[in-house]
PDB file of C-alpha atoms in Angstrom:
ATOM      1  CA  UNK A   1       0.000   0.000   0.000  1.00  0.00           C
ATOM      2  CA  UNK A   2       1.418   3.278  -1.354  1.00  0.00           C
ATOM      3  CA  UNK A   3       2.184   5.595   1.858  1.00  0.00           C
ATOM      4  CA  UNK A   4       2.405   9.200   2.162  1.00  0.00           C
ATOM      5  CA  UNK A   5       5.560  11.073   1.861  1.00  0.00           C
ATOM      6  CA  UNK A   6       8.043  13.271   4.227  1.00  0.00           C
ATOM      7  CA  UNK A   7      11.190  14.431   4.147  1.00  0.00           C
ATOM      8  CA  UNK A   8      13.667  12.300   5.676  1.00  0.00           C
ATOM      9  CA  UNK A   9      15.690  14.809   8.019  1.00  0.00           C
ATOM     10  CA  UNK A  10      14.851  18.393   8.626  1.00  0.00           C
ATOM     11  CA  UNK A  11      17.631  20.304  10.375  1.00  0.00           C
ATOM     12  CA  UNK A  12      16.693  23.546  12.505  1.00  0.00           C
ATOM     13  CA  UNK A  13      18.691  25.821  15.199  1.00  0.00           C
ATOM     14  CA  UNK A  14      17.179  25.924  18.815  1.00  0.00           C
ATOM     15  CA  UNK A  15      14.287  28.815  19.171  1.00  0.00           C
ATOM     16  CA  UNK A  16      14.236  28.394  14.846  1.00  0.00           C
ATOM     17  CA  UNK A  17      10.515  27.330  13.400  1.00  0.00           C
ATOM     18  CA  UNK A  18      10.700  24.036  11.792  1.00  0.00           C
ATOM     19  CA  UNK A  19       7.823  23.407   9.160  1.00  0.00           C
ATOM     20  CA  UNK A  20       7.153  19.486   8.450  1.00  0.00           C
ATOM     21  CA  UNK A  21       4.961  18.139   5.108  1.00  0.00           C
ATOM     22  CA  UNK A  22       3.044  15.607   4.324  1.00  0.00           C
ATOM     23  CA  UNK A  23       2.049  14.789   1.068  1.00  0.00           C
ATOM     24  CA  UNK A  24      -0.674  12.445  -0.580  1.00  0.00           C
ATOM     25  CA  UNK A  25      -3.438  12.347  -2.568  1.00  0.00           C
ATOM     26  CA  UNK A  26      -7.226  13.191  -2.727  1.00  0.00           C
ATOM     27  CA  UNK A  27      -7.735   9.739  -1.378  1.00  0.00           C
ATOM     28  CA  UNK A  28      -5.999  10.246   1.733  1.00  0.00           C
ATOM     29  CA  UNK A  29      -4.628  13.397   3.051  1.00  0.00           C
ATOM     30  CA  UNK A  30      -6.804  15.557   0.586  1.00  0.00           C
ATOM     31  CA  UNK A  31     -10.041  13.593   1.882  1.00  0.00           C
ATOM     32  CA  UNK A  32      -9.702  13.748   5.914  1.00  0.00           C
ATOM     33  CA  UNK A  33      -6.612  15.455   6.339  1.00  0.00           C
ATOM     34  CA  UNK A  34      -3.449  14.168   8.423  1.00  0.00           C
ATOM     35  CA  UNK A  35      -2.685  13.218  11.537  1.00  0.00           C
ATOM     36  CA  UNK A  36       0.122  14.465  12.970  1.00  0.00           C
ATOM     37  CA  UNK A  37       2.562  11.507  15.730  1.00  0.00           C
ATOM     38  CA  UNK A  38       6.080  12.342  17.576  1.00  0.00           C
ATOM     39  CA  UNK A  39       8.264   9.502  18.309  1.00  0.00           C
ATOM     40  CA  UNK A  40      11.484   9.536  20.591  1.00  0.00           C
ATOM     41  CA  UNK A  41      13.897   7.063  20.607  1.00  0.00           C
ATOM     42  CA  UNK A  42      12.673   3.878  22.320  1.00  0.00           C
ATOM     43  CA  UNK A  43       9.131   5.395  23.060  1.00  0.00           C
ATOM     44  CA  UNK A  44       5.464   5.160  21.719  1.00  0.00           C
ATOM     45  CA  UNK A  45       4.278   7.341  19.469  1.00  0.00           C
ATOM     46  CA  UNK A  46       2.174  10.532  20.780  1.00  0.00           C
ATOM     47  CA  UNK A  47      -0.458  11.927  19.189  1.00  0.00           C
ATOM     48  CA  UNK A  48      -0.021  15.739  18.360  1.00  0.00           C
ATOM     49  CA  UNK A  49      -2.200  16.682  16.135  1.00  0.00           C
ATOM     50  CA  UNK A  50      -6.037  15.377  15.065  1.00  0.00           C
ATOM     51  CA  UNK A  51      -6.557  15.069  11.298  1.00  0.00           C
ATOM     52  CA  UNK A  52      -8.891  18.287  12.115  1.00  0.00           C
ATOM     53  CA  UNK A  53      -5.333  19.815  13.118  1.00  0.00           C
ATOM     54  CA  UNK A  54      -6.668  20.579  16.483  1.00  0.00           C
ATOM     55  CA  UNK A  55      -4.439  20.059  19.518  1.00  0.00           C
ATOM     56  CA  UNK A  56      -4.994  16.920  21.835  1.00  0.00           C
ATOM     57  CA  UNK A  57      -5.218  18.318  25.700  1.00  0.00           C
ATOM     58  CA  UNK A  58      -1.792  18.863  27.012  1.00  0.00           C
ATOM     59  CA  UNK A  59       0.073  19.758  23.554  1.00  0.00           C
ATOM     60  CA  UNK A  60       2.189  22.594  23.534  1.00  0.00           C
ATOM     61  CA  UNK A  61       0.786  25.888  21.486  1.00  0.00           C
ATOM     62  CA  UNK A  62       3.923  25.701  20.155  1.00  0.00           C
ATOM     63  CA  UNK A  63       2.858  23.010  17.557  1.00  0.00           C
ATOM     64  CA  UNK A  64      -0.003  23.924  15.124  1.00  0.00           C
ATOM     65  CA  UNK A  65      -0.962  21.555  11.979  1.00  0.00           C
ATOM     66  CA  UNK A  66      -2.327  22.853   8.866  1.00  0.00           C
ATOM     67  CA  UNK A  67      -3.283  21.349   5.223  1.00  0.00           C
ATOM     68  CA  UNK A  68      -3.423  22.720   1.898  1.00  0.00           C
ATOM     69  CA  UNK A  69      -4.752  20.565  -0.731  1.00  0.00           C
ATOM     70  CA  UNK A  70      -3.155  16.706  -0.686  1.00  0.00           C
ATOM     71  CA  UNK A  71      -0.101  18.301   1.634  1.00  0.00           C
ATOM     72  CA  UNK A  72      -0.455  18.593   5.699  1.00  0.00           C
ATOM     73  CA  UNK A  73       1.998  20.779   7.660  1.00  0.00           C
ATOM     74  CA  UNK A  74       3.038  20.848  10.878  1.00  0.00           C
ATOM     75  CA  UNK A  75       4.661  23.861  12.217  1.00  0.00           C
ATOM     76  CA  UNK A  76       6.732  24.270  15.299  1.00  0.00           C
ATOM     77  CA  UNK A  77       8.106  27.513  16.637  1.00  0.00           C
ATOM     78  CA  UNK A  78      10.560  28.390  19.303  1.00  0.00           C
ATOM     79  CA  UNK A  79      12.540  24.970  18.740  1.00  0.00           C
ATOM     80  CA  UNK A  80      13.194  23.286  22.271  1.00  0.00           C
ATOM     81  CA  UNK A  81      16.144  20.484  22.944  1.00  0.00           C
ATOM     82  CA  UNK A  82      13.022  18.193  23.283  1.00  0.00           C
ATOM     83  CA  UNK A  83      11.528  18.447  19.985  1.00  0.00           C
ATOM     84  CA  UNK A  84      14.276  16.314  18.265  1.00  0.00           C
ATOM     85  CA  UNK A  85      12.332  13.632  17.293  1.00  0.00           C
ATOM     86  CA  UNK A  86      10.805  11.259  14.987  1.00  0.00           C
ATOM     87  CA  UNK A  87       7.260  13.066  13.224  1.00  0.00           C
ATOM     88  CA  UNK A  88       5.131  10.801  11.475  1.00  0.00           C
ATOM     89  CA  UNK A  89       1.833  12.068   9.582  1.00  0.00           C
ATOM     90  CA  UNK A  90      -1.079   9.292   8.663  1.00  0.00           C
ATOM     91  CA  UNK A  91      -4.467   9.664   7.310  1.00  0.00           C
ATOM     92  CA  UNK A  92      -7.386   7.037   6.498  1.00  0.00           C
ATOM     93  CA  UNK A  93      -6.956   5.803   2.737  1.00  0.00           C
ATOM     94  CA  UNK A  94     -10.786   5.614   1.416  1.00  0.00           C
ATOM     95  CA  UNK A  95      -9.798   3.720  -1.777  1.00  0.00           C
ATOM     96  CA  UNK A  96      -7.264   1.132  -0.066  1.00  0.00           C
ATOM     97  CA  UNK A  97      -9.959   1.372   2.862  1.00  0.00           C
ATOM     98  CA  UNK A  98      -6.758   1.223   4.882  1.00  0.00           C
ATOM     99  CA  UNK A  99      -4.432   3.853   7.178  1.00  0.00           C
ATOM    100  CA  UNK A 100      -1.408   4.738   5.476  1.00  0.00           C
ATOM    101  CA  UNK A 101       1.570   6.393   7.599  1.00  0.00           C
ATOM    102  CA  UNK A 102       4.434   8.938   6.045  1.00  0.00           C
ATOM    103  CA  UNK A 103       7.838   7.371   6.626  1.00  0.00           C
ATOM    104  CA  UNK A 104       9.002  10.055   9.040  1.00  0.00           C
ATOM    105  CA  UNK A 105      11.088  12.996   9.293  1.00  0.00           C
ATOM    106  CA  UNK A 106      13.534  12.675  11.687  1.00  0.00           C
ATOM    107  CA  UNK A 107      13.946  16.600  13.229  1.00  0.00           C
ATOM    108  CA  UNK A 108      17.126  17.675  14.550  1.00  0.00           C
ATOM    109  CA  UNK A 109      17.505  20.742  16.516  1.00  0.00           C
ATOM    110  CA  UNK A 110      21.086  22.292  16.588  1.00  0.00           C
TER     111      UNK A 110
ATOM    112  CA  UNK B   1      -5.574   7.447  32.571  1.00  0.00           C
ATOM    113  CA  UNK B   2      -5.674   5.524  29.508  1.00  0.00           C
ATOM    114  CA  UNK B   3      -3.463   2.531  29.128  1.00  0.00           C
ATOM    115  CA  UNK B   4      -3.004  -0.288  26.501  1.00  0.00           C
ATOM    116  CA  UNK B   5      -0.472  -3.434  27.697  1.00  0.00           C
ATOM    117  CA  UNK B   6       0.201  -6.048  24.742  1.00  0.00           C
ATOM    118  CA  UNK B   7       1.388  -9.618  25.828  1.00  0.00           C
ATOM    119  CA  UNK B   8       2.299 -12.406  23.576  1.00  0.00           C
ATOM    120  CA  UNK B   9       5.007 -11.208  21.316  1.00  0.00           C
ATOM    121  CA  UNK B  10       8.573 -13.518  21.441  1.00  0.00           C
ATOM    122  CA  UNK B  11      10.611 -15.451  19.147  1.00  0.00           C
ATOM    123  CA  UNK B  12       8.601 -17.731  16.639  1.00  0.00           C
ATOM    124  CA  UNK B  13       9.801 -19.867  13.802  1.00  0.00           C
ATOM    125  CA  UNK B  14       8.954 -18.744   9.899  1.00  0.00           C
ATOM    126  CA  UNK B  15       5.074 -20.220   9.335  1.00  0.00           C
ATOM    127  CA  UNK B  16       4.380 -20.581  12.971  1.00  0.00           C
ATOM    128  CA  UNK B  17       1.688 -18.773  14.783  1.00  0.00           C
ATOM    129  CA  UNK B  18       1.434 -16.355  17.415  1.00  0.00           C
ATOM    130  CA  UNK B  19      -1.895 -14.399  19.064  1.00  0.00           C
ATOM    131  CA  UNK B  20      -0.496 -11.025  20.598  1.00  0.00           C
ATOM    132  CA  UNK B  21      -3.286  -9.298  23.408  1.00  0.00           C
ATOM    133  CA  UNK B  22      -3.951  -6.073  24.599  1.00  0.00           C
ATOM    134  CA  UNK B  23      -5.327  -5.066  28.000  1.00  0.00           C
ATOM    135  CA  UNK B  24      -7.247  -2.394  28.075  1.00  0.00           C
ATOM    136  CA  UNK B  25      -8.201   0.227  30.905  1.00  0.00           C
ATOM    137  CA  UNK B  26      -9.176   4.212  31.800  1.00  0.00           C
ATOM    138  CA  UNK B  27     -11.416   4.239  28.987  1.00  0.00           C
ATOM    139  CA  UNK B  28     -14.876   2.831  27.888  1.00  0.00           C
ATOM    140  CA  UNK B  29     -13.490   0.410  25.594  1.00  0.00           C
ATOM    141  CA  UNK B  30     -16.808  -0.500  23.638  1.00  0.00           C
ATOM    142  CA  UNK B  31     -16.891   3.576  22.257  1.00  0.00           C
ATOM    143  CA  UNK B  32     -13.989   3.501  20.544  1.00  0.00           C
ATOM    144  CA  UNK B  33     -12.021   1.441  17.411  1.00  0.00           C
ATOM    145  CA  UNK B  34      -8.595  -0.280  18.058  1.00  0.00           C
ATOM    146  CA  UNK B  35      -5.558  -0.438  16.264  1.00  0.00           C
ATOM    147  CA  UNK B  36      -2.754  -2.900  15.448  1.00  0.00           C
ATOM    148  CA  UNK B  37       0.380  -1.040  14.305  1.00  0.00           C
ATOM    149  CA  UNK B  38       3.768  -2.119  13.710  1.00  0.00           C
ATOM    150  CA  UNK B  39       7.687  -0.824  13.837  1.00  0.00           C
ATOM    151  CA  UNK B  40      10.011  -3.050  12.300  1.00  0.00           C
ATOM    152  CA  UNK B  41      13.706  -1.979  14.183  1.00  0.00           C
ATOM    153  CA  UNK B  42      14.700   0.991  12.870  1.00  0.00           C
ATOM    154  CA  UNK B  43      11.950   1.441  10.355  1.00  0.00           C
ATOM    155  CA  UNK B  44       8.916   3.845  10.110  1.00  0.00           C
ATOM    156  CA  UNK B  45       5.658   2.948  11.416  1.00  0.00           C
ATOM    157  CA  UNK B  46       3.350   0.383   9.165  1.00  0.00           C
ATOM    158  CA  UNK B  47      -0.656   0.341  10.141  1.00  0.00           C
ATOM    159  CA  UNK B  48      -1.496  -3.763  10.467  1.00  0.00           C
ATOM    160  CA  UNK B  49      -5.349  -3.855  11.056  1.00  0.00           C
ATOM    161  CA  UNK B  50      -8.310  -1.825  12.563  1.00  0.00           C
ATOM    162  CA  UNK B  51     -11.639  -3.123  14.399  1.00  0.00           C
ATOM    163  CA  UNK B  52     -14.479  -1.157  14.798  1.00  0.00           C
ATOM    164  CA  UNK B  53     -16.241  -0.590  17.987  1.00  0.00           C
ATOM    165  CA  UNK B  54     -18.564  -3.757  17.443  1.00  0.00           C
ATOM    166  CA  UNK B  55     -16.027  -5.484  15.436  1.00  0.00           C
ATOM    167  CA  UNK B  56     -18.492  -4.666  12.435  1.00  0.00           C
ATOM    168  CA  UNK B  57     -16.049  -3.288  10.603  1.00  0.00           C
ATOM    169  CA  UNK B  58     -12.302  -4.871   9.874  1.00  0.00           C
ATOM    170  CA  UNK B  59      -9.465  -3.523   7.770  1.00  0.00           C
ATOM    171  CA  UNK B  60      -6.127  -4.990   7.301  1.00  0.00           C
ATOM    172  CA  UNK B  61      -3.197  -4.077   4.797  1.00  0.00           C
ATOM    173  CA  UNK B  62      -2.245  -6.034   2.145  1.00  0.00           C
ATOM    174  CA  UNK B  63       1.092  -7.128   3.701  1.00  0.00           C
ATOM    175  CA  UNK B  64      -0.966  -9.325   6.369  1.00  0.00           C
ATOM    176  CA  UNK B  65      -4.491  -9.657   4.692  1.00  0.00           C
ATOM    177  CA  UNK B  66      -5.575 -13.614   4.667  1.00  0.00           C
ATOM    178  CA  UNK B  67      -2.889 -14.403   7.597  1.00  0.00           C
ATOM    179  CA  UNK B  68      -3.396 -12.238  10.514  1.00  0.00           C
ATOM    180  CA  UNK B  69      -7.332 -11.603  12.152  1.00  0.00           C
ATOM    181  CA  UNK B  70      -8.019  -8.869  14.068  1.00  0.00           C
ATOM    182  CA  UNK B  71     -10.772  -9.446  17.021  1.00  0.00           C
ATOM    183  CA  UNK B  72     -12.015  -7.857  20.051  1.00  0.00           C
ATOM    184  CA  UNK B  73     -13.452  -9.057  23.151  1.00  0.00           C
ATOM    185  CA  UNK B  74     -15.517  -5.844  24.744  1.00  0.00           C
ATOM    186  CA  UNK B  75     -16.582  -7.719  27.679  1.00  0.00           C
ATOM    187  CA  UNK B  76     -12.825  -9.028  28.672  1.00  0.00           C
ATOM    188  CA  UNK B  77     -11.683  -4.914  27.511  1.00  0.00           C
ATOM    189  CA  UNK B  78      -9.082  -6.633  25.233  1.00  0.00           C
ATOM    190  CA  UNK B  79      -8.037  -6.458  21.837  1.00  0.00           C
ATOM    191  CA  UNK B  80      -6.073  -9.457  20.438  1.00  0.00           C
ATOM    192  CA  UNK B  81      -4.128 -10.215  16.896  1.00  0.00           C
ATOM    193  CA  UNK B  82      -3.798 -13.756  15.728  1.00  0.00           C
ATOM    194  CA  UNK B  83      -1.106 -13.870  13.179  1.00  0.00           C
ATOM    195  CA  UNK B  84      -0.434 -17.180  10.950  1.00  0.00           C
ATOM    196  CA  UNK B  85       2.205 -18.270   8.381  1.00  0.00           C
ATOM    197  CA  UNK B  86       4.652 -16.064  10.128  1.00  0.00           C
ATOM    198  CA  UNK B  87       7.563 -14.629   8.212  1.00  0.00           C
ATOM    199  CA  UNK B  88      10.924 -13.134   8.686  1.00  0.00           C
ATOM    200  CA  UNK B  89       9.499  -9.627   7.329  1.00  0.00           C
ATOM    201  CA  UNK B  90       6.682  -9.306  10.146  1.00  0.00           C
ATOM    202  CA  UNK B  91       9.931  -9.191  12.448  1.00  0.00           C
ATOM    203  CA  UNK B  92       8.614  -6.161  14.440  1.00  0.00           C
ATOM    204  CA  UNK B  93       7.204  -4.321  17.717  1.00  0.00           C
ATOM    205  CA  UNK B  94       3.588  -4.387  17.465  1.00  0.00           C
ATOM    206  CA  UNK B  95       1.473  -1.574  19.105  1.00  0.00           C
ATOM    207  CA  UNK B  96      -2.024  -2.293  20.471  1.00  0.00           C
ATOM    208  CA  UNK B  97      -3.378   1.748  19.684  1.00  0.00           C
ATOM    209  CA  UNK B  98      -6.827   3.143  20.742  1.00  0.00           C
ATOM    210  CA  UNK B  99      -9.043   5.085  17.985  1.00  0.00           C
ATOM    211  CA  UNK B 100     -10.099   8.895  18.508  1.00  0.00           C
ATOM    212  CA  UNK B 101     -13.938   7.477  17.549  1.00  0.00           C
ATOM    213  CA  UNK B 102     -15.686   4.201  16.722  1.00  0.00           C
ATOM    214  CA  UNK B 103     -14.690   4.126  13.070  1.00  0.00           C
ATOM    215  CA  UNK B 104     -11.727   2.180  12.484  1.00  0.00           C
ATOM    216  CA  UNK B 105     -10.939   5.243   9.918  1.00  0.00           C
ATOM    217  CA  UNK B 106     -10.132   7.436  12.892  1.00  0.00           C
ATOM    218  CA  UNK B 107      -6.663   8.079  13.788  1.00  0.00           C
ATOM    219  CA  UNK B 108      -5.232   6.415  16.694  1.00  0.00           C
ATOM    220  CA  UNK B 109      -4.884   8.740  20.384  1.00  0.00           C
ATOM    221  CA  UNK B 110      -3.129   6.345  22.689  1.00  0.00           C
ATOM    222  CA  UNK B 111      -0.654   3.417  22.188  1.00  0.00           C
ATOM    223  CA  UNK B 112       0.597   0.951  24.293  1.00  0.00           C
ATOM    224  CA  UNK B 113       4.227   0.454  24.626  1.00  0.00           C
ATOM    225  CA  UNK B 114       4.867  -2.711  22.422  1.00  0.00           C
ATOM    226  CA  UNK B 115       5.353  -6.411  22.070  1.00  0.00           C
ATOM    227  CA  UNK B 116       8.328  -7.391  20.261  1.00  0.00           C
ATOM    228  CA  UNK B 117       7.670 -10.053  17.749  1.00  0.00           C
ATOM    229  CA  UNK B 118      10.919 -11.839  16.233  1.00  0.00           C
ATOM    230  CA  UNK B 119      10.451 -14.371  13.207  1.00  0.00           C
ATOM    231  CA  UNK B 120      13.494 -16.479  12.734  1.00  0.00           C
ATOM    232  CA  UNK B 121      14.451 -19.921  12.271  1.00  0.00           C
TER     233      UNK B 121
END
């Protein structure tokens, strides 16, 4: 099952904004939008952003997710140590009638 | 507090079976869909299969479909994933995840922390 795509590696500086994409097609990300997951090393997955783009309680204002046609964004500003991380975007695939997941952008922060 | 525990993963020969399980608590656990998803080591995450709230809907990916079933037992709050004809590629850590909604076409809003599942010879 074709996924959705994301830049491998995105390299910011600490306090930068680092701006994260997503793209797919009208079946998926163009249909319901993205959801937006953060992954550290050796840890679940959390959940920061509904395919809505609204917030789950608890997640910093410092993240805010966005879409524009088949491509979701997720923008972070003020760039902590914390935020290096694995991102992953998914969305629900209404011709595969399966999820499909982005294969990641790893985010460093300098 | 939401939490998800998986049990059953370990070390399994290619074409053997395996059921993983996942204990669920801090939620009502007949609302909501449930999620099998998968991380082979140092890969990106691959969605496995999806149940819907009264197991009346199902979904699986290709890379599974016709070897692994998905079921649910709302009465026991578990989730469970019997997987036959094992092979080397569904090496992985498999997360038990909790839907936003009832639809298995929601995206997931908790996750366990994993079963490892090795398939070697």
């Amino acid at each position: 099952q074709a996924g959705l795509t994301q830049p491998p590696s995105v390299s910011k500086g600490l306090r930068q904004t680092a701006t994260l994409t997503c793209t797919g097609n009208s079946n998926n990300v163009g249909n319901q939008g993205a959801a937006w997951l953060q992954q550290h090393q050796g840890h679940p997955p959390k959940l920061l952003s509904y395919r809505n783009n609204n917030r789950p309680s608890g997640i910093s204002e410092r993240l805010s997710a966005s879409r524009s046609g088949n491509t979701a964004s997720l923008t972070i500003t003020g760039l902590q140590p914390e935020d290096e991380a694995d991102y992953y975007c998914s969305a629900w695939d209404s011709s595969l009638s399966a999820q499909v997941f982005g294969g990641g952008t790893k985010l460093t922060v300098l | 507090e939401v939490q998800l525990v998986e049990s059953g993963g370990g070390l399994v020969q290619p074409g053997r079976s395996l059921r993983l399980s996942c204990a669920a608590s801090g939620f009502t656990f007949d609302d909501y869909a449930m999620h099998w998803v998968r991380q082979a080591p140092g890969k990106g995450l691959e969605w496995v299969s999806g149940i819907s709230w009264n197991s009346g809907s199902i979904g699986y990916a290709d890379s599974v479909k016709g070897r692994f079933t998905i079921s649910r037992d709302n009465a026991k709050n578990s989730l469970y994933l019997q997987m036959n004809s094992l092979r080397a590629e569904d090496t992985a850590l498999y997360y038990c995840a909790k839907s936003s909604a009832y639809s298995i076409s929601a995206e997931e809003d908790y996750w366990g922390q994993g079963t490892l599942v090795t398939v070697s010879s």
